[in-house]
């Protein structure tokens, strides 16, 4: 990391970053609060075995910024935040989660947590023993459970809108879709795609996840992760980690559409957003189409109603088409178009709040 943490916070517009350490449970966590203009910062906790602490910091900063945009474009009254725990999944324990819950609680609701990669509704249950500032908790504790089905549904809806733009018809029947990452979201997404009649290719670094997916969905083809971008496909759906759209992958990518769940798919939005356009690849902005889970956990903070959540997730279809239209009209890449809409809402509400 060449820049200091404060320079990075300044460049990306962060309000607060909290470092949490507990020697007893082995907890090392970073809570990044990007922007609370619209409300408390809500975003999941990712548990990942980062190679260095710096990698974890960068991930927390990038992910929390994405959450600000996600909430803003989804008309939610929430700010952007995200946390990472630097650990191996085998290190998960009740003590680690409860200690982490105490740290979340110490922020008095400025940050509200939920699930992300390698964290589950069961883990949220432990956090909920120490703080009320947690969502995605199991139904039997009054929550709405795993948000992933709603995330996957939103991605599917956004993918259909992208198909409409790319091919003039939103049917995915016969379309070759490569799903990278068969975790919580990826598996539900595969379900929607198979049901509609798409030809689904899957890959994952975890053989158990591949097995689960293949057993649950007939006709799914497994592809090797090594030469992933050599596959002739119509749609690439990144559903693992971020930054898979980079110089190397884009130079090989043979898809017309990219629409997936992963956060921060563009390694560098200023470089790779325009690069995708120049290659004729339509990119559905990640924070726009993967907002279903956030829309769902946000509803947990009010009177939860799954049908209303579903209706709100379906709004992703029209919003995606609006973003594509704005991108064409203003001659900007699609991520920039989505950011412009989100930034306008943030500026408008900041101005409202500044007045008596
Ligand atoms: P998950 O941990 O359940 O699944 C991720 C999967 O990706 C795992 O099966 C993992 O083995 C696989 N994976 C990791 N690296 C890989 C690689 N290089 N190639 C292939 N597979 C790889 O996580 P999830 O909840 O399904 O989330 C997936 C992505 O979607 C993440 O980027 C997450 O931030 C994002 N997202 C999730 C939600 C949600 O509701 N869960 C909401 C919005 C965004």
Short mmCIF file of C-alpha atoms and ligand atoms in Angstrom, two decimals:
data_model
loop_
_atom_site.label_atom_id
_atom_site.label_comp_id
_atom_site.label_asym_id
_atom_site.label_seq_id
_atom_site.Cartn_x
_atom_site.Cartn_y
_atom_site.Cartn_z
CA UNK A 1 0.00 0.00 0.00
CA UNK A 2 1.79 3.13 -1.15
CA UNK A 3 -0.74 5.68 0.16
CA UNK A 4 -1.40 6.28 3.85
CA UNK A 5 -4.79 5.21 5.21
CA UNK A 6 -5.79 8.87 5.63
CA UNK A 7 -4.87 9.68 2.02
CA UNK A 8 -6.96 6.74 0.88
CA UNK A 9 -9.89 7.85 3.05
CA UNK A 10 -9.58 11.35 1.63
CA UNK A 11 -9.43 10.13 -1.98
CA UNK A 12 -12.40 7.80 -1.58
CA UNK A 13 -14.42 10.06 0.71
CA UNK A 14 -14.57 7.94 3.86
CA UNK A 15 -15.85 9.29 7.16
CA UNK A 16 -14.43 6.75 9.61
CA UNK A 17 -12.43 3.53 9.73
CA UNK A 18 -12.35 1.45 12.88
CA UNK A 19 -9.71 -1.21 13.61
CA UNK A 20 -10.80 -3.91 16.05
CA UNK A 21 -8.50 -6.42 17.76
CA UNK A 22 -9.14 -9.06 20.37
CA UNK A 23 -6.28 -11.35 21.41
CA UNK A 24 -8.50 -13.94 23.11
CA UNK A 25 -10.67 -14.79 20.08
CA UNK A 26 -8.01 -13.82 17.51
CA UNK A 27 -10.30 -11.19 16.01
CA UNK A 28 -8.76 -8.69 13.59
CA UNK A 29 -11.51 -6.62 11.96
CA UNK A 30 -11.81 -3.39 10.03
CA UNK A 31 -15.11 -1.50 9.93
CA UNK A 32 -15.18 1.13 7.19
CA UNK A 33 -17.89 3.78 7.26
CA UNK A 34 -17.93 5.58 3.94
CA UNK A 35 -20.85 7.98 4.00
CA UNK A 36 -23.81 8.49 6.35
CA UNK A 37 -25.61 11.27 4.46
CA UNK A 38 -28.65 9.11 3.82
CA UNK A 39 -28.67 7.23 7.12
CA UNK A 40 -26.70 4.69 9.16
CA UNK A 41 -24.07 2.80 7.20
CA UNK A 42 -25.35 -0.70 6.44
CA UNK A 43 -23.14 -3.33 4.85
CA UNK A 44 -22.11 -6.90 5.43
CA UNK A 45 -19.08 -8.37 7.14
CA UNK A 46 -16.70 -10.30 4.90
CA UNK A 47 -14.47 -12.94 6.43
CA UNK A 48 -11.45 -13.61 4.22
CA UNK A 49 -7.92 -14.84 4.65
CA UNK A 50 -6.24 -11.79 3.09
CA UNK A 51 -2.54 -12.19 2.27
CA UNK A 52 -1.76 -8.90 4.01
CA UNK A 53 -3.59 -6.52 6.34
CA UNK A 54 -3.29 -3.86 3.63
CA UNK A 55 -5.33 -6.02 1.25
CA UNK A 56 -8.05 -6.22 3.90
CA UNK A 57 -8.01 -2.44 4.37
CA UNK A 58 -8.29 -1.80 0.63
CA UNK A 59 -11.16 -4.28 0.37
CA UNK A 60 -13.03 -2.66 3.29
CA UNK A 61 -12.56 0.80 1.77
CA UNK A 62 -13.68 -0.25 -1.72
CA UNK A 63 -16.61 -2.32 -0.50
CA UNK A 64 -17.96 0.37 1.86
CA UNK A 65 -17.84 2.99 -0.90
CA UNK A 66 -19.83 0.63 -3.11
CA UNK A 67 -22.46 0.34 -0.39
CA UNK A 68 -22.98 4.11 -0.39
CA UNK A 69 -23.73 3.97 -4.12
CA UNK A 70 -25.86 0.85 -3.74
CA UNK A 71 -28.13 2.36 -1.08
CA UNK A 72 -28.33 5.70 -2.88
CA UNK A 73 -29.34 4.25 -6.25
CA UNK A 74 -31.81 1.88 -4.60
CA UNK A 75 -33.70 4.77 -2.95
CA UNK A 76 -32.83 3.47 0.52
CA UNK A 77 -32.29 5.78 3.48
CA UNK A 78 -29.04 4.14 4.41
CA UNK A 79 -25.39 5.07 4.25
CA UNK A 80 -22.49 2.95 3.05
CA UNK A 81 -20.34 0.81 5.29
CA UNK A 82 -18.70 -2.57 5.24
CA UNK A 83 -16.48 -4.64 7.48
CA UNK A 84 -13.84 -7.26 6.90
CA UNK A 85 -12.52 -9.82 9.33
CA UNK A 86 -9.05 -11.02 8.46
CA UNK A 87 -9.23 -14.73 9.21
CA UNK A 88 -9.51 -18.21 7.86
CA UNK A 89 -13.10 -19.57 7.90
CA UNK A 90 -11.84 -22.32 10.25
CA UNK A 91 -11.18 -19.60 12.87
CA UNK A 92 -14.89 -18.78 13.16
CA UNK A 93 -16.11 -19.20 16.74
CA UNK A 94 -18.87 -17.98 19.00
CA UNK A 95 -16.31 -15.89 20.91
CA UNK A 96 -15.04 -14.23 17.72
CA UNK A 97 -18.55 -13.28 16.57
CA UNK A 98 -19.67 -12.05 19.97
CA UNK A 99 -16.54 -9.97 20.45
CA UNK A 100 -17.05 -8.55 16.98
CA UNK A 101 -20.70 -7.83 17.90
CA UNK A 102 -19.47 -5.80 20.87
CA UNK A 103 -17.29 -3.69 18.58
CA UNK A 104 -20.26 -3.11 16.23
CA UNK A 105 -22.34 -2.13 19.26
CA UNK A 106 -19.73 0.40 20.37
CA UNK A 107 -20.56 2.43 17.22
CA UNK A 108 -24.09 3.02 18.57
CA UNK A 109 -25.89 2.23 15.32
CA UNK A 110 -23.72 4.30 13.00
CA UNK A 111 -22.78 0.98 11.39
CA UNK A 112 -25.24 -1.90 10.95
CA UNK A 113 -23.88 -5.24 9.82
CA UNK A 114 -25.15 -8.24 7.81
CA UNK A 115 -23.76 -11.26 5.89
CA UNK A 116 -21.17 -11.25 3.15
CA UNK A 117 -18.60 -13.72 1.81
CA UNK A 118 -17.96 -16.51 4.34
CA UNK A 119 -20.52 -15.21 6.84
CA UNK A 120 -23.97 -16.68 7.41
CA UNK A 121 -27.28 -16.05 9.19
CA UNK A 122 -25.98 -18.34 11.96
CA UNK A 123 -22.99 -16.00 12.47
CA UNK A 124 -25.37 -13.01 12.60
CA UNK A 125 -27.20 -14.82 15.38
CA UNK A 126 -24.07 -14.67 17.58
CA UNK A 127 -23.52 -11.01 16.70
CA UNK A 128 -27.16 -10.31 17.64
CA UNK A 129 -26.44 -11.53 21.17
CA UNK A 130 -24.18 -8.49 21.63
CA UNK A 131 -25.80 -5.79 19.50
CA UNK A 132 -29.12 -4.89 17.93
CA UNK A 133 -27.28 -3.28 15.01
CA UNK A 134 -27.29 -6.41 12.88
CA UNK A 135 -29.57 -7.57 10.05
CA UNK A 136 -29.88 -10.81 8.11
CA UNK A 137 -30.49 -12.62 11.38
CA UNK A 138 -32.52 -15.87 11.28
CA UNK A 139 -36.30 -15.79 11.02
CA UNK A 140 -36.73 -17.38 14.46
CA UNK A 141 -34.95 -14.36 15.96
CA UNK A 142 -37.27 -11.94 14.19
CA UNK A 143 -35.03 -11.32 11.18
CA UNK A 144 -35.38 -12.18 7.50
CA UNK A 145 -32.57 -14.74 7.30
CA UNK A 146 -30.08 -15.06 4.48
CA UNK A 147 -30.41 -12.12 2.02
CA UNK A 148 -28.78 -14.07 -0.83
CA UNK A 149 -32.01 -15.28 -2.52
CA UNK A 150 -33.05 -11.62 -2.94
CA UNK A 151 -29.61 -10.66 -4.20
CA UNK A 152 -29.73 -13.48 -6.75
CA UNK A 153 -33.24 -12.52 -7.83
CA UNK A 154 -32.14 -8.91 -8.38
CA UNK A 155 -29.12 -10.04 -10.40
CA UNK A 156 -31.40 -12.24 -12.52
CA UNK A 157 -33.78 -9.30 -13.09
CA UNK A 158 -30.83 -7.01 -13.96
CA UNK A 159 -29.48 -9.66 -16.32
CA UNK A 160 -32.82 -9.85 -18.11
CA UNK A 161 -32.86 -6.06 -18.50
CA UNK A 162 -29.32 -6.29 -19.90
CA UNK A 163 -30.43 -8.97 -22.36
CA UNK A 164 -33.26 -6.68 -23.46
CA UNK A 165 -30.76 -3.93 -24.19
CA UNK A 166 -28.23 -6.23 -25.87
CA UNK A 167 -30.53 -8.40 -27.95
CA UNK A 168 -33.85 -6.51 -27.98
CA UNK A 169 -35.55 -9.27 -25.98
CA UNK A 170 -35.14 -10.12 -22.31
CA UNK A 171 -35.46 -13.88 -22.73
CA UNK A 172 -32.48 -15.86 -21.47
CA UNK A 173 -33.64 -19.07 -23.16
CA UNK A 174 -30.62 -20.68 -24.82
CA UNK A 175 -28.24 -17.94 -23.68
CA UNK A 176 -24.87 -19.28 -22.51
CA UNK A 177 -24.28 -17.84 -19.03
CA UNK A 178 -21.04 -18.38 -17.13
CA UNK A 179 -21.54 -18.14 -13.34
CA UNK A 180 -18.23 -17.69 -11.51
CA UNK A 181 -18.71 -18.58 -7.84
CA UNK A 182 -21.40 -21.01 -6.65
CA UNK A 183 -21.79 -19.68 -3.14
CA UNK A 184 -24.92 -18.32 -1.49
CA UNK A 185 -25.85 -15.99 -4.37
CA UNK A 186 -24.37 -17.99 -7.25
CA UNK A 187 -26.40 -21.10 -6.45
CA UNK A 188 -29.72 -19.24 -6.32
CA UNK A 189 -28.83 -17.42 -9.54
CA UNK A 190 -28.09 -20.73 -11.26
CA UNK A 191 -31.57 -21.89 -10.14
CA UNK A 192 -33.29 -18.94 -11.86
CA UNK A 193 -31.23 -19.39 -15.02
CA UNK A 194 -31.83 -23.12 -15.31
CA UNK A 195 -35.54 -22.60 -14.70
CA UNK A 196 -35.71 -20.08 -17.54
CA UNK A 197 -33.83 -22.36 -19.96
CA UNK A 198 -30.40 -20.72 -20.14
CA UNK A 199 -27.31 -22.88 -20.82
CA UNK A 200 -25.41 -22.52 -17.55
CA UNK A 201 -21.65 -22.94 -17.12
CA UNK A 202 -20.29 -22.86 -13.57
CA UNK A 203 -16.93 -22.63 -11.89
CA UNK A 204 -15.76 -22.40 -8.27
CA UNK A 205 -12.48 -22.89 -6.41
CA UNK A 206 -14.36 -25.04 -3.88
CA UNK A 207 -15.16 -28.52 -5.23
CA UNK A 208 -17.92 -28.97 -2.62
CA UNK A 209 -19.80 -25.94 -3.96
CA UNK A 210 -19.56 -27.29 -7.51
CA UNK A 211 -20.91 -30.65 -6.33
CA UNK A 212 -23.85 -29.00 -4.53
CA UNK A 213 -24.70 -26.92 -7.61
CA UNK A 214 -24.50 -29.78 -10.08
CA UNK A 215 -26.57 -32.02 -7.83
CA UNK A 216 -29.23 -29.34 -7.32
CA UNK A 217 -29.52 -28.24 -10.96
CA UNK A 218 -29.57 -30.67 -13.86
CA UNK A 219 -27.80 -29.81 -17.09
CA UNK A 220 -25.29 -27.40 -15.59
CA UNK A 221 -21.82 -27.67 -17.17
CA UNK A 222 -18.69 -27.33 -15.03
CA UNK A 223 -15.77 -25.39 -16.54
CA UNK A 224 -12.16 -25.07 -15.45
CA UNK A 225 -11.37 -21.84 -13.62
CA UNK A 226 -7.91 -21.60 -15.22
CA UNK A 227 -8.89 -20.70 -18.77
CA UNK A 228 -12.24 -19.24 -17.85
CA UNK A 229 -12.28 -16.45 -20.38
CA UNK A 230 -11.54 -18.77 -23.31
CA UNK A 231 -15.16 -19.96 -23.13
CA UNK A 232 -17.52 -18.70 -25.85
CA UNK A 233 -20.38 -17.26 -23.81
CA UNK A 234 -23.18 -14.72 -24.07
CA UNK A 235 -23.22 -13.53 -20.47
CA UNK A 236 -20.54 -13.50 -17.77
CA UNK A 237 -21.92 -13.45 -14.22
CA UNK A 238 -19.15 -12.80 -11.66
CA UNK A 239 -20.47 -14.09 -8.32
CA UNK A 240 -17.23 -14.61 -6.38
CA UNK A 241 -14.85 -11.81 -5.40
CA UNK A 242 -14.20 -8.42 -7.01
CA UNK A 243 -11.82 -7.05 -9.66
CA UNK A 244 -12.35 -9.91 -12.12
CA UNK A 245 -12.87 -7.32 -14.87
CA UNK A 246 -9.30 -6.20 -15.49
CA UNK A 247 -6.93 -5.69 -18.44
CA UNK A 248 -6.25 -9.39 -18.83
CA UNK A 249 -9.79 -10.73 -18.48
CA UNK A 250 -11.37 -8.04 -20.66
CA UNK A 251 -8.85 -8.70 -23.43
CA UNK A 252 -10.06 -12.33 -23.54
CA UNK A 253 -13.73 -12.01 -22.57
CA UNK A 254 -16.06 -13.30 -25.28
CA UNK A 255 -19.38 -12.18 -23.80
CA UNK A 256 -21.87 -9.55 -24.94
CA UNK A 257 -23.11 -8.87 -21.39
CA UNK A 258 -21.61 -8.83 -17.89
CA UNK A 259 -24.18 -9.07 -15.09
CA UNK A 260 -23.28 -10.60 -11.75
CA UNK A 261 -23.44 -10.34 -7.97
CA UNK A 262 -19.83 -9.70 -6.98
CA UNK A 263 -19.05 -6.30 -5.51
CA UNK A 264 -16.41 -4.12 -7.22
CA UNK A 265 -16.20 -6.17 -10.40
CA UNK A 266 -14.24 -3.45 -12.23
CA UNK A 267 -10.60 -3.49 -11.06
CA UNK A 268 -10.45 0.23 -11.89
CA UNK A 269 -13.79 1.78 -12.85
CA UNK A 270 -12.15 4.65 -14.77
CA UNK A 271 -10.16 2.26 -16.94
CA UNK A 272 -12.28 -0.87 -17.21
CA UNK A 273 -15.71 0.77 -17.54
CA UNK A 274 -14.66 2.49 -20.82
CA UNK A 275 -12.65 -0.58 -21.93
CA UNK A 276 -15.77 -2.75 -21.78
CA UNK A 277 -17.68 -0.22 -23.90
CA UNK A 278 -14.87 -0.15 -26.47
CA UNK A 279 -15.11 -3.93 -26.74
CA UNK A 280 -18.89 -3.79 -27.22
CA UNK A 281 -19.56 -5.48 -23.88
CA UNK A 282 -22.59 -4.24 -21.96
CA UNK A 283 -21.83 -4.01 -18.24
CA UNK A 284 -24.69 -3.96 -15.72
CA UNK A 285 -23.23 -1.98 -12.78
CA UNK A 286 -22.68 -4.32 -9.84
CA UNK A 287 -23.99 -2.06 -7.08
CA UNK A 288 -27.17 -1.52 -9.07
CA UNK A 289 -28.15 -5.10 -9.83
CA UNK A 290 -26.82 -6.80 -6.68
CA UNK A 291 -28.84 -4.54 -4.35
CA UNK A 292 -31.57 -7.14 -3.68
CA UNK A 293 -29.97 -8.35 -0.46
CA UNK A 294 -29.51 -4.82 0.84
CA UNK A 295 -33.12 -3.98 -0.05
CA UNK A 296 -34.14 -7.07 1.92
CA UNK A 297 -32.08 -6.42 5.06
CA UNK A 298 -33.10 -2.74 5.01
CA UNK A 299 -36.72 -3.92 5.25
CA UNK A 300 -35.79 -5.74 8.47
CA UNK A 301 -35.29 -2.32 10.06
CA UNK A 302 -38.97 -1.53 9.32
CA UNK A 303 -42.00 -3.84 9.35
CA UNK A 304 -40.72 -6.70 7.20
CA UNK A 305 -42.86 -7.80 4.28
CA UNK A 306 -41.32 -10.23 1.78
CA UNK A 307 -43.80 -9.38 -1.00
CA UNK A 308 -42.99 -5.67 -0.74
CA UNK A 309 -39.28 -6.50 -0.81
CA UNK A 310 -39.77 -8.59 -3.95
CA UNK A 311 -41.60 -5.70 -5.62
CA UNK A 312 -38.77 -3.33 -4.72
CA UNK A 313 -36.15 -5.76 -6.02
CA UNK A 314 -38.05 -5.97 -9.33
CA UNK A 315 -37.56 -2.22 -9.77
CA UNK A 316 -33.95 -3.11 -10.66
CA UNK A 317 -35.21 -3.96 -14.18
CA UNK A 318 -36.34 -0.44 -15.10
CA UNK A 319 -33.46 1.18 -13.21
CA UNK A 320 -30.96 -0.88 -15.23
CA UNK A 321 -32.56 0.18 -18.51
CA UNK A 322 -32.52 3.83 -17.33
CA UNK A 323 -28.80 3.58 -16.61
CA UNK A 324 -28.10 2.10 -20.04
CA UNK A 325 -30.09 4.94 -21.64
CA UNK A 326 -28.21 7.59 -19.63
CA UNK A 327 -24.88 5.97 -20.54
CA UNK A 328 -25.72 6.25 -24.25
CA UNK A 329 -27.21 9.72 -24.00
CA UNK A 330 -24.25 11.18 -22.06
CA UNK A 331 -21.62 9.04 -23.78
CA UNK A 332 -20.29 7.74 -20.45
CA UNK A 333 -19.71 4.17 -19.33
CA UNK A 334 -22.53 2.41 -17.50
CA UNK A 335 -20.87 2.43 -14.05
CA UNK A 336 -20.30 6.19 -14.40
CA UNK A 337 -23.96 6.64 -15.33
CA UNK A 338 -25.08 4.72 -12.25
CA UNK A 339 -22.67 6.69 -10.05
CA UNK A 340 -24.00 9.96 -11.45
CA UNK A 341 -27.58 9.10 -10.40
CA UNK A 342 -26.44 7.99 -6.94
CA UNK A 343 -24.24 11.08 -6.43
CA UNK A 344 -27.11 13.38 -7.41
CA UNK A 345 -29.34 11.83 -4.76
CA UNK A 346 -26.57 12.12 -2.15
CA UNK A 347 -26.00 15.80 -3.03
CA UNK A 348 -29.75 16.57 -3.02
CA UNK A 349 -30.31 14.98 0.39
CA UNK A 350 -27.16 16.56 1.86
CA UNK A 351 -28.55 19.94 0.76
CA UNK A 352 -31.95 19.16 2.31
CA UNK A 353 -30.30 18.18 5.59
CA UNK A 354 -28.15 21.32 5.63
CA UNK A 355 -31.27 23.52 5.66
CA UNK A 356 -33.35 24.34 8.73
P1 LIG B 1 -20.14 -16.87 -0.77
O1 LIG B 1 -18.94 -16.84 0.09
O2 LIG B 1 -21.30 -17.65 -0.31
O3 LIG B 1 -19.74 -17.42 -2.22
C1 LIG B 1 -18.62 -17.01 -2.91
C2 LIG B 1 -18.18 -18.22 -3.75
O4 LIG B 1 -17.14 -17.82 -4.62
C3 LIG B 1 -17.63 -19.37 -2.89
O5 LIG B 1 -18.27 -20.57 -3.26
C4 LIG B 1 -16.15 -19.38 -3.24
O6 LIG B 1 -15.57 -20.67 -3.17
C5 LIG B 1 -16.19 -18.85 -4.65
N1 LIG B 1 -14.93 -18.28 -5.12
C6 LIG B 1 -14.04 -17.48 -4.46
N2 LIG B 1 -13.03 -17.15 -5.28
C7 LIG B 1 -13.29 -17.74 -6.49
C8 LIG B 1 -12.63 -17.76 -7.74
N3 LIG B 1 -11.48 -17.12 -7.93
N4 LIG B 1 -13.20 -18.46 -8.75
C9 LIG B 1 -14.36 -19.11 -8.59
N5 LIG B 1 -15.03 -19.13 -7.41
C10 LIG B 1 -14.49 -18.46 -6.39
O7 LIG B 1 -20.53 -15.35 -1.08
P2 LIG B 1 -21.92 -14.80 -1.62
O8 LIG B 1 -22.71 -14.33 -0.47
O9 LIG B 1 -22.51 -15.75 -2.59
O10 LIG B 1 -21.42 -13.49 -2.40
C11 LIG B 1 -20.83 -13.58 -3.68
C12 LIG B 1 -20.45 -12.19 -4.15
O11 LIG B 1 -21.62 -11.37 -4.23
C13 LIG B 1 -19.49 -11.42 -3.23
O12 LIG B 1 -18.66 -10.59 -3.98
C14 LIG B 1 -20.42 -10.59 -2.38
O13 LIG B 1 -19.78 -9.44 -1.86
C15 LIG B 1 -21.48 -10.23 -3.40
N6 LIG B 1 -22.76 -9.89 -2.82
C16 LIG B 1 -23.39 -10.78 -2.02
C17 LIG B 1 -24.62 -10.44 -1.48
C18 LIG B 1 -25.40 -11.42 -0.63
O14 LIG B 1 -26.60 -11.18 -0.41
N7 LIG B 1 -24.82 -12.50 -0.19
C19 LIG B 1 -25.18 -9.19 -1.76
C20 LIG B 1 -24.51 -8.32 -2.61
C21 LIG B 1 -23.29 -8.67 -3.12
#
